[in-house]
Short mmCIF file of C-alpha atoms in Angstrom, two decimals:
data_model
loop_
_atom_site.label_atom_id
_atom_site.label_comp_id
_atom_site.label_asym_id
_atom_site.label_seq_id
_atom_site.Cartn_x
_atom_site.Cartn_y
_atom_site.Cartn_z
CA UNK A 1 2.47 -9.90 1.76
CA UNK A 2 5.87 -9.94 3.33
CA UNK A 3 9.21 -8.18 2.84
CA UNK A 4 12.55 -10.05 3.08
CA UNK A 5 15.61 -8.26 4.41
CA UNK A 6 18.90 -9.43 3.01
CA UNK A 7 21.78 -9.61 5.49
CA UNK A 8 25.41 -9.86 4.59
CA UNK A 9 28.79 -10.46 6.18
CA UNK A 10 32.51 -10.81 5.55
CA UNK A 11 34.38 -14.07 4.97
CA UNK A 12 37.92 -14.51 6.29
CA UNK A 13 40.48 -17.07 4.95
CA UNK A 14 43.59 -18.13 6.89
CA UNK A 15 46.51 -19.80 5.13
CA UNK A 16 49.04 -22.09 6.86
CA UNK A 17 50.97 -25.33 6.40
CA UNK A 18 54.26 -27.22 6.92
CA UNK A 19 56.48 -30.03 5.50
CA UNK A 20 58.48 -32.65 7.51
CA UNK A 21 59.99 -34.37 4.45
CA UNK A 22 63.77 -35.00 4.88
CA UNK A 23 64.34 -36.47 1.41
CA UNK A 24 67.35 -35.18 -0.57
CA UNK A 25 65.29 -33.10 -2.96
CA UNK A 26 65.95 -29.63 -4.18
CA UNK A 27 65.52 -27.35 -1.21
CA UNK A 28 63.36 -24.28 -1.61
CA UNK A 29 64.00 -21.32 0.60
CA UNK A 30 61.31 -18.62 0.60
CA UNK A 31 62.46 -15.10 1.16
CA UNK A 32 59.40 -13.15 2.18
CA UNK A 33 59.41 -9.50 1.47
CA UNK A 34 58.49 -7.06 4.13
CA UNK A 35 55.18 -5.22 4.07
CA UNK A 36 55.73 -3.60 0.71
CA UNK A 37 54.20 -4.11 -2.65
CA UNK A 38 57.22 -6.17 -3.87
CA UNK A 39 56.42 -9.72 -4.98
CA UNK A 40 57.51 -12.86 -3.14
CA UNK A 41 61.05 -13.90 -4.21
CA UNK A 42 61.99 -17.59 -4.27
CA UNK A 43 65.62 -18.87 -4.56
CA UNK A 44 66.34 -22.55 -5.32
CA UNK A 45 69.63 -24.27 -4.23
CA UNK A 46 70.57 -27.72 -5.46
CA UNK A 47 73.52 -29.55 -3.75
CA UNK A 48 76.40 -30.70 -5.97
CA UNK A 49 76.27 -34.46 -6.73
CA UNK A 50 79.16 -36.62 -5.39
CA UNK A 51 80.83 -39.54 -7.13
CA UNK A 52 79.83 -42.07 -4.57
CA UNK A 53 77.09 -42.42 -2.07
CA UNK A 54 78.68 -43.12 1.35
CA UNK A 55 77.77 -46.29 3.16
CA UNK A 56 75.81 -45.74 6.33
CA UNK A 57 77.89 -46.16 9.48
CA UNK A 58 76.94 -47.99 12.63
CA UNK A 59 77.10 -44.81 14.62
CA UNK A 60 73.86 -44.14 16.33
CA UNK A 61 73.11 -40.53 16.67
CA UNK A 62 72.47 -39.31 20.15
CA UNK A 63 68.87 -38.68 20.94
CA UNK A 64 68.16 -35.04 21.43
CA UNK A 65 67.77 -33.92 24.96
CA UNK A 66 64.09 -33.97 25.67
CA UNK A 67 62.60 -30.64 26.29
CA UNK A 68 59.17 -29.82 27.52
CA UNK A 69 56.72 -28.58 24.94
CA UNK A 70 55.81 -24.96 25.39
CA UNK A 71 52.55 -24.34 27.05
CA UNK A 72 49.97 -23.20 24.54
CA UNK A 73 49.01 -19.63 25.03
CA UNK A 74 45.41 -18.61 25.06
CA UNK A 75 44.50 -16.76 21.93
CA UNK A 76 41.56 -14.43 22.07
CA UNK A 77 39.18 -15.11 19.22
CA UNK A 78 37.29 -12.05 18.12
CA UNK A 79 34.04 -12.92 16.42
CA UNK A 80 33.11 -10.28 13.89
CA UNK A 81 29.34 -10.25 13.44
CA UNK A 82 28.06 -10.03 9.90
CA UNK A 83 27.25 -6.56 8.73
CA UNK A 84 23.48 -6.22 8.52
CA UNK A 85 21.99 -4.56 5.49
CA UNK A 86 19.92 -1.67 6.81
CA UNK A 87 16.20 -1.94 6.17
CA UNK A 88 14.94 -0.04 3.15
CA UNK A 89 13.54 3.41 3.84
CA UNK A 90 9.79 3.48 4.35
CA UNK A 91 7.63 3.91 1.28
CA UNK A 92 6.44 7.43 0.51
CA UNK A 93 3.43 8.59 2.49
CA UNK A 94 0.75 9.16 -0.16
CA UNK A 95 -0.49 6.91 -2.94
CA UNK A 96 -2.62 8.28 -5.77
CA UNK A 97 -3.45 8.04 -9.47
CA UNK A 98 -2.56 10.73 -12.00
CA UNK A 99 -3.07 11.18 -15.73
CA UNK A 100 0.58 10.56 -16.54
CA UNK A 101 0.31 7.53 -18.85
CA UNK A 102 2.28 7.04 -22.04
CA UNK A 103 -1.06 6.96 -23.84
CA UNK A 104 -2.82 10.35 -23.65
CA UNK A 105 -4.92 10.68 -20.54
CA UNK A 106 -4.31 7.24 -19.05
CA UNK A 107 -4.02 6.90 -15.28
CA UNK A 108 -0.82 5.74 -13.60
CA UNK A 109 0.03 5.20 -9.92
CA UNK A 110 2.40 7.46 -8.01
CA UNK A 111 3.67 7.71 -4.44
CA UNK A 112 4.89 10.89 -2.78
CA UNK A 113 5.66 12.22 0.68
CA UNK A 114 3.17 14.59 2.30
CA UNK A 115 5.49 17.55 1.73
CA UNK A 116 5.55 16.92 -2.04
CA UNK A 117 9.02 15.35 -2.12
CA UNK A 118 10.22 11.84 -2.94
CA UNK A 119 7.79 11.32 -5.82
CA UNK A 120 8.02 7.82 -7.29
CA UNK A 121 6.08 6.53 -10.30
CA UNK A 122 4.94 2.93 -9.80
CA UNK A 123 3.24 2.09 -13.13
CA UNK A 124 3.89 3.17 -16.69
CA UNK A 125 1.85 1.60 -19.47
CA UNK A 126 -0.83 2.34 -22.05
CA UNK A 127 -3.72 1.25 -19.81
CA UNK A 128 -5.37 2.76 -16.73
CA UNK A 129 -4.15 1.88 -13.23
CA UNK A 130 -6.31 3.44 -10.54
CA UNK A 131 -8.34 3.00 -7.30
CA UNK A 132 -5.16 1.98 -5.47
CA UNK A 133 -5.04 1.29 -1.74
CA UNK A 134 -2.22 0.43 0.66
CA UNK A 135 -2.36 -2.89 2.47
CA UNK A 136 -2.87 -2.53 6.25
CA UNK A 137 0.83 -3.21 6.88
CA UNK A 138 1.91 -0.67 4.26
CA UNK A 139 3.99 -3.22 2.35
CA UNK A 140 1.69 -3.87 -0.59
CA UNK A 141 -0.83 -2.17 -2.86
CA UNK A 142 -4.08 -3.37 -4.43
CA UNK A 143 -5.29 -1.54 -7.53
CA UNK A 144 -7.38 -1.74 -10.69
CA UNK A 145 -5.75 -2.41 -14.04
CA UNK A 146 -8.20 -1.52 -16.81
CA UNK A 147 -7.87 -2.43 -20.48
CA UNK A 148 -9.71 -0.72 -23.31
CA UNK A 149 -9.76 -2.60 -26.61
CA UNK A 150 -11.27 -0.67 -29.48
CA UNK A 151 -14.36 -2.48 -30.70
CA UNK A 152 -14.10 -5.06 -27.90
CA UNK A 153 -15.47 -5.39 -24.38
CA UNK A 154 -14.01 -3.26 -21.63
CA UNK A 155 -12.23 -5.29 -18.96
CA UNK A 156 -10.63 -4.52 -15.60
CA UNK A 157 -9.18 -6.74 -12.90
CA UNK A 158 -7.64 -6.41 -9.46
CA UNK A 159 -3.84 -6.48 -9.25
CA UNK A 160 -1.34 -6.46 -6.40
CA UNK A 161 2.21 -5.12 -6.22
CA UNK A 162 4.86 -4.31 -3.66
CA UNK A 163 5.01 -0.85 -2.09
CA UNK A 164 7.79 0.22 -4.48
CA UNK A 165 5.87 -0.93 -7.57
CA UNK A 166 7.82 -4.16 -8.00
CA UNK A 167 6.31 -7.60 -8.56
CA UNK A 168 2.95 -6.61 -10.08
CA UNK A 169 0.65 -9.64 -10.33
CA UNK A 170 -2.95 -10.23 -11.30
CA UNK A 171 -5.27 -11.25 -8.46
CA UNK A 172 -8.61 -11.68 -10.23
CA UNK A 173 -9.10 -13.10 -13.71
CA UNK A 174 -12.70 -12.43 -14.59
CA UNK A 175 -14.67 -10.91 -17.44
CA UNK A 176 -16.38 -7.56 -17.10
CA UNK A 177 -15.37 -4.84 -14.68
CA UNK A 178 -13.73 -5.86 -11.41
CA UNK A 179 -13.11 -2.65 -9.49
CA UNK A 180 -12.83 -0.69 -6.22
CA UNK A 181 -10.68 -3.07 -4.16
CA UNK A 182 -10.69 -2.56 -0.41
CA UNK A 183 -8.41 -4.46 2.01
CA UNK A 184 -9.94 -5.99 5.11
CA UNK A 185 -8.53 -4.41 8.31
CA UNK A 186 -6.70 -7.69 9.11
CA UNK A 187 -5.08 -7.73 5.66
CA UNK A 188 -6.27 -11.24 4.72
CA UNK A 189 -9.06 -10.40 2.27
CA UNK A 190 -10.00 -7.90 -0.45
CA UNK A 191 -13.61 -6.92 -1.22
CA UNK A 192 -14.49 -5.45 -4.61
CA UNK A 193 -17.36 -5.02 -7.07
CA UNK A 194 -17.70 -7.13 -10.21
CA UNK A 195 -19.96 -7.25 -13.29
CA UNK A 196 -18.86 -10.76 -14.31
CA UNK A 197 -22.35 -12.15 -13.62
CA UNK A 198 -24.12 -9.67 -15.88
CA UNK A 199 -25.02 -7.34 -12.99
CA UNK A 200 -22.94 -5.63 -10.36
CA UNK A 201 -22.11 -7.95 -7.42
CA UNK A 202 -19.89 -7.83 -4.33
CA UNK A 203 -17.03 -10.35 -4.19
CA UNK A 204 -14.48 -11.15 -1.49
CA UNK A 205 -11.08 -12.60 -2.42
CA UNK A 206 -9.53 -14.51 0.49
CA UNK A 207 -5.74 -14.22 0.23
CA UNK A 208 -5.16 -17.09 2.67
CA UNK A 209 -7.30 -19.67 0.83
CA UNK A 210 -7.01 -18.16 -2.67
CA UNK A 211 -10.82 -18.27 -3.02
CA UNK A 212 -13.13 -15.73 -4.64
CA UNK A 213 -16.69 -15.58 -3.25
CA UNK A 214 -19.83 -13.73 -4.30
CA UNK A 215 -21.27 -12.48 -0.99
CA UNK A 216 -24.11 -10.26 -2.27
CA UNK A 217 -25.87 -13.01 -4.29
CA UNK A 218 -28.52 -10.94 -6.04
CA UNK A 219 -29.74 -10.29 -9.57
CA UNK A 220 -30.04 -6.59 -8.70
CA UNK A 221 -27.16 -4.15 -8.60
CA UNK A 222 -24.88 -4.23 -5.52
CA UNK A 223 -22.30 -1.50 -4.98
CA UNK A 224 -19.94 0.44 -2.68
CA UNK A 225 -18.79 -2.26 -0.19
CA UNK A 226 -17.10 -1.36 3.09
CA UNK A 227 -15.51 -3.57 5.79
CA UNK A 228 -16.53 -3.92 9.41
CA UNK A 229 -13.68 -3.23 11.82
CA UNK A 230 -13.30 -6.94 12.69
CA UNK A 231 -13.05 -8.02 9.02
CA UNK A 232 -16.00 -10.44 9.32
CA UNK A 233 -18.75 -8.45 7.57
CA UNK A 234 -19.26 -6.14 4.61
CA UNK A 235 -21.90 -3.41 4.34
CA UNK A 236 -22.98 -2.36 0.85
CA UNK A 237 -25.64 -0.66 -1.29
CA UNK A 238 -28.20 -2.86 -3.04
CA UNK A 239 -31.16 -2.32 -5.37
CA UNK A 240 -32.77 -5.69 -4.60
CA UNK A 241 -35.62 -4.13 -2.65
CA UNK A 242 -36.66 -1.83 -5.49
CA UNK A 243 -34.77 1.24 -4.35
CA UNK A 244 -31.25 1.63 -3.06
CA UNK A 245 -30.92 0.34 0.50
CA UNK A 246 -28.06 -0.77 2.75
CA UNK A 247 -27.38 -4.44 3.42
CA UNK A 248 -24.77 -6.30 5.44
CA UNK A 249 -23.30 -9.71 4.54
CA UNK A 250 -20.85 -12.16 6.07
CA UNK A 251 -17.42 -11.89 4.47
CA UNK A 252 -17.22 -15.67 3.94
CA UNK A 253 -20.47 -15.69 1.96
CA UNK A 254 -22.44 -17.72 4.50
CA UNK A 255 -26.03 -16.82 5.34
CA UNK A 256 -28.27 -14.26 3.65
CA UNK A 257 -27.43 -10.54 3.49
CA UNK A 258 -29.49 -8.58 6.03
CA UNK A 259 -31.29 -5.35 5.20
CA UNK A 260 -30.34 -2.35 7.37
CA UNK A 261 -32.44 0.47 5.85
CA UNK A 262 -36.01 0.44 4.52
CA UNK A 263 -36.81 4.10 3.97
CA UNK A 264 -38.60 5.19 0.76
CA UNK A 265 -35.50 7.30 0.09
CA UNK A 266 -32.27 6.09 -1.50
CA UNK A 267 -29.26 5.23 0.67
CA UNK A 268 -25.68 4.63 -0.48
CA UNK A 269 -21.97 4.84 0.32
CA UNK A 270 -21.90 3.32 3.83
CA UNK A 271 -18.73 3.66 5.94
CA UNK A 272 -18.12 1.81 9.22
CA UNK A 273 -16.71 3.69 12.20
CA UNK A 274 -13.23 2.62 13.36
CA UNK A 275 -14.69 0.77 16.36
CA UNK A 276 -17.34 -0.97 14.22
CA UNK A 277 -20.34 0.29 16.23
CA UNK A 278 -21.65 2.94 13.79
CA UNK A 279 -22.23 3.35 10.07
CA UNK A 280 -22.43 6.72 8.32
CA UNK A 281 -23.99 6.98 4.84
CA UNK A 282 -25.57 9.41 2.38
CA UNK A 283 -29.35 9.61 1.82
CA UNK A 284 -31.05 11.13 -1.21
CA UNK A 285 -34.21 12.74 0.15
CA UNK A 286 -35.47 13.78 -3.27
CA UNK A 287 -34.68 17.34 -2.28
CA UNK A 288 -30.93 17.05 -1.83
CA UNK A 289 -28.59 14.77 0.07
CA UNK A 290 -28.02 14.41 3.79
CA UNK A 291 -25.50 12.55 5.91
CA UNK A 292 -26.99 9.96 8.25
CA UNK A 293 -25.47 7.92 11.07
CA UNK A 294 -26.89 4.71 12.56
CA UNK A 295 -25.92 1.78 14.73
CA UNK A 296 -24.28 -1.18 13.01
CA UNK A 297 -27.58 -3.10 13.13
CA UNK A 298 -29.49 -0.32 11.35
CA UNK A 299 -31.16 1.18 14.42
CA UNK A 300 -30.88 4.74 15.74
CA UNK A 301 -30.74 6.57 12.40
CA UNK A 302 -29.96 10.28 12.75
CA UNK A 303 -29.23 13.05 10.24
CA UNK A 304 -25.94 14.73 11.14
CA UNK A 305 -25.38 17.02 8.12
CA UNK A 306 -27.46 18.54 5.33
CA UNK A 307 -26.53 20.02 1.94
CA UNK A 308 -23.93 17.33 1.27
CA UNK A 309 -22.65 16.26 -2.14
CA UNK A 310 -24.20 13.18 -3.76
CA UNK A 311 -20.76 11.57 -3.46
CA UNK A 312 -19.49 13.19 -0.25
CA UNK A 313 -16.27 11.15 0.10
CA UNK A 314 -17.17 10.50 3.74
CA UNK A 315 -14.35 9.40 6.05
CA UNK A 316 -13.98 8.96 9.81
CA UNK A 317 -11.01 10.41 11.66
CA UNK A 318 -8.72 7.62 12.92
CA UNK A 319 -9.95 8.02 16.50
CA UNK A 320 -13.61 8.06 15.43
CA UNK A 321 -14.30 11.47 16.96
CA UNK A 322 -14.98 13.37 13.72
CA UNK A 323 -16.32 12.76 10.22
CA UNK A 324 -15.11 14.60 7.12
CA UNK A 325 -17.28 15.03 4.03
CA UNK A 326 -17.87 17.20 0.97
CA UNK A 327 -20.70 19.70 1.46
CA UNK A 328 -22.49 22.18 -0.77
CA UNK A 329 -23.74 24.66 1.83
CA UNK A 330 -21.59 27.43 0.33
CA UNK A 331 -22.82 26.69 -3.18
CA UNK A 332 -19.80 24.71 -4.41
CA UNK A 333 -17.95 21.63 -3.14
CA UNK A 334 -16.06 22.35 0.06
CA UNK A 335 -14.74 20.16 2.88
CA UNK A 336 -16.50 20.00 6.23
CA UNK A 337 -16.16 18.05 9.47
CA UNK A 338 -18.82 17.13 12.01
CA UNK A 339 -18.96 15.10 15.22
CA UNK A 340 -20.82 11.78 15.12
CA UNK A 341 -23.56 13.27 17.31
CA UNK A 342 -24.32 15.82 14.60
CA UNK A 343 -24.13 18.76 17.00
CA UNK A 344 -24.42 22.09 15.22
CA UNK A 345 -21.43 23.50 17.06
CA UNK A 346 -19.21 20.68 15.76
CA UNK A 347 -20.04 21.29 12.09
CA UNK A 348 -17.11 23.24 10.64
CA UNK A 349 -16.36 24.30 7.07
CA UNK A 350 -12.64 23.71 6.53
CA UNK A 351 -12.21 25.01 2.98
CA UNK A 352 -13.73 28.20 1.57
CA UNK A 353 -12.85 28.62 -2.06
CA UNK A 354 -14.62 28.99 -5.43
CA UNK A 355 -12.69 25.96 -6.68
CA UNK A 356 -13.98 22.44 -6.06
CA UNK A 357 -12.46 20.86 -2.93
CA UNK A 358 -13.13 17.10 -2.71
CA UNK A 359 -11.83 13.69 -1.55
CA UNK A 360 -10.68 14.52 1.99
CA UNK A 361 -8.64 11.78 3.65
CA UNK A 362 -7.19 11.72 7.19
CA UNK A 363 -3.57 10.83 7.90
CA UNK A 364 -3.20 7.72 10.10
CA UNK A 365 -2.31 9.83 13.14
CA UNK A 366 -5.14 12.28 12.50
CA UNK A 367 -2.82 15.28 12.24
CA UNK A 368 -3.39 16.10 8.55
CA UNK A 369 -6.04 15.91 5.85
CA UNK A 370 -5.16 15.51 2.18
CA UNK A 371 -7.70 16.62 -0.44
CA UNK A 372 -8.13 17.46 -4.10
CA UNK A 373 -8.79 20.96 -5.40
CA UNK A 374 -8.99 22.94 -8.64
CA UNK A 375 -8.46 26.25 -6.78
CA UNK A 376 -5.19 27.23 -8.46
CA UNK A 377 -6.68 27.01 -11.96
CA UNK A 378 -3.79 24.90 -13.25
CA UNK A 379 -4.43 23.87 -16.84
CA UNK A 380 -3.33 20.66 -18.55
CA UNK A 381 -0.89 20.71 -21.46
CA UNK A 382 -3.79 20.29 -23.89
CA UNK A 383 -5.51 23.35 -22.49
CA UNK A 384 -8.14 21.43 -20.55
CA UNK A 385 -8.76 22.16 -16.94
CA UNK A 386 -8.49 23.34 -14.33
CA UNK A 387 -6.99 20.04 -13.18
CA UNK A 388 -7.29 18.52 -9.70
CA UNK A 389 -4.20 19.00 -7.56
CA UNK A 390 -3.24 17.52 -4.16
CA UNK A 391 -3.42 19.75 -1.10
CA UNK A 392 -2.69 19.26 2.61
CA UNK A 393 -4.23 20.99 5.62
CA UNK A 394 -4.50 20.66 9.39
CA UNK A 395 -7.73 19.21 10.82
CA UNK A 396 -8.92 22.70 11.77
CA UNK A 397 -8.52 23.93 8.18
CA UNK A 398 -5.31 25.88 8.75
CA UNK A 399 -2.08 25.45 6.82
CA UNK A 400 -3.63 24.71 3.43
CA UNK A 401 -0.94 24.23 0.78
CA UNK A 402 -0.52 22.52 -2.56
CA UNK A 403 1.90 19.57 -2.67
CA UNK A 404 1.57 18.37 -6.29
CA UNK A 405 2.98 20.06 -9.35
CA UNK A 406 2.28 18.04 -12.51
CA UNK A 407 -0.31 19.81 -14.72
CA UNK A 408 -2.60 16.76 -14.78
CA UNK A 409 -5.58 15.50 -12.79
CA UNK A 410 -4.83 13.63 -9.55
CA UNK A 411 -7.21 11.04 -8.08
CA UNK A 412 -7.98 8.88 -5.01
CA UNK A 413 -5.23 9.88 -2.51
CA UNK A 414 -4.56 7.22 0.14
CA UNK A 415 -2.25 7.44 3.18
CA UNK A 416 0.27 4.72 3.93
CA UNK A 417 -0.59 3.04 7.24
CA UNK A 418 1.83 4.05 9.97
CA UNK A 419 2.86 7.26 8.24
#
């Protein structure tokens, strides 16, 4: 995706001219007004005709005394550079979905700055637009556009649009549900899940070659893909071994996906570390869920947190030094952080509230965390609720404040890269 900047400039026209015609024609004398708003006045004088035209005489007119032509003077030419159109202001910081559609309850996409200002609505239609993510350069957005036809099959596809919501265009054109798009770190590919084959599979759409490739290649269910930091591999959850295990596949579809976990438990929701050396995931032990970290090849598995939610919304801090997740240690969903080594002293509960606090996401510079919460008991217009609102806090849990105001549910907040 690329953005074109339009430059502009000023054009200058210079008028000039002369006439060396000595014919006896009506002579026009221009009287130019001074620098006022008066128009140009032109007077025409025609000489009186005579009865006879005199014969030319043999007198030869003296040649004018030659004079030297004046030396041309150097004129300084000032080149006025074209006036550049300033670049557009950066897109708002946060991207999210909210139940603001023209049809009751449908999801639309919105951007907003982290202080709650500069809110801009990007979509407005009768269908759901959701699971949106900024491109790595912050200039584009990938999202899901989902259509519900009464009595017909449900269908969703991946779409792209510019950061300001302009130029929406369909990327995939497949039957079934094509959902959860995720940009590769290098911005050249998008991985997503698809049911077009009758079961859930992992596909990669290459934006450079315009090709769409099934990389999971299984008759079992394959879910929750996540990119390696070098954009060459995708880790995902698969049921092909009987239970849910983690597998890794080449992003170009070559080779056979390799199994990373083989425990009798169920593993899901893998997330690569920023440097690509570690993977953190959630394990269902049969007696609750724990957070586990391992090397990228599946070795060195270690539990780093217990009492986590079944969908803990795990995310690494940008520098890879901390991991945020949703835990249940206090009896309801709250947000925690822990170091990758799982040290007890590093495990900190950031939110303490009876409301549900979920979906923590780090700002690109690591200075803020956005999350969803029902803590203010805001009710929707139809009386349902409490609805999920957007909140911001510092990484140590201080400075918690609400930044959204619409009495509707908010979903899937994502930070604009570079913000």
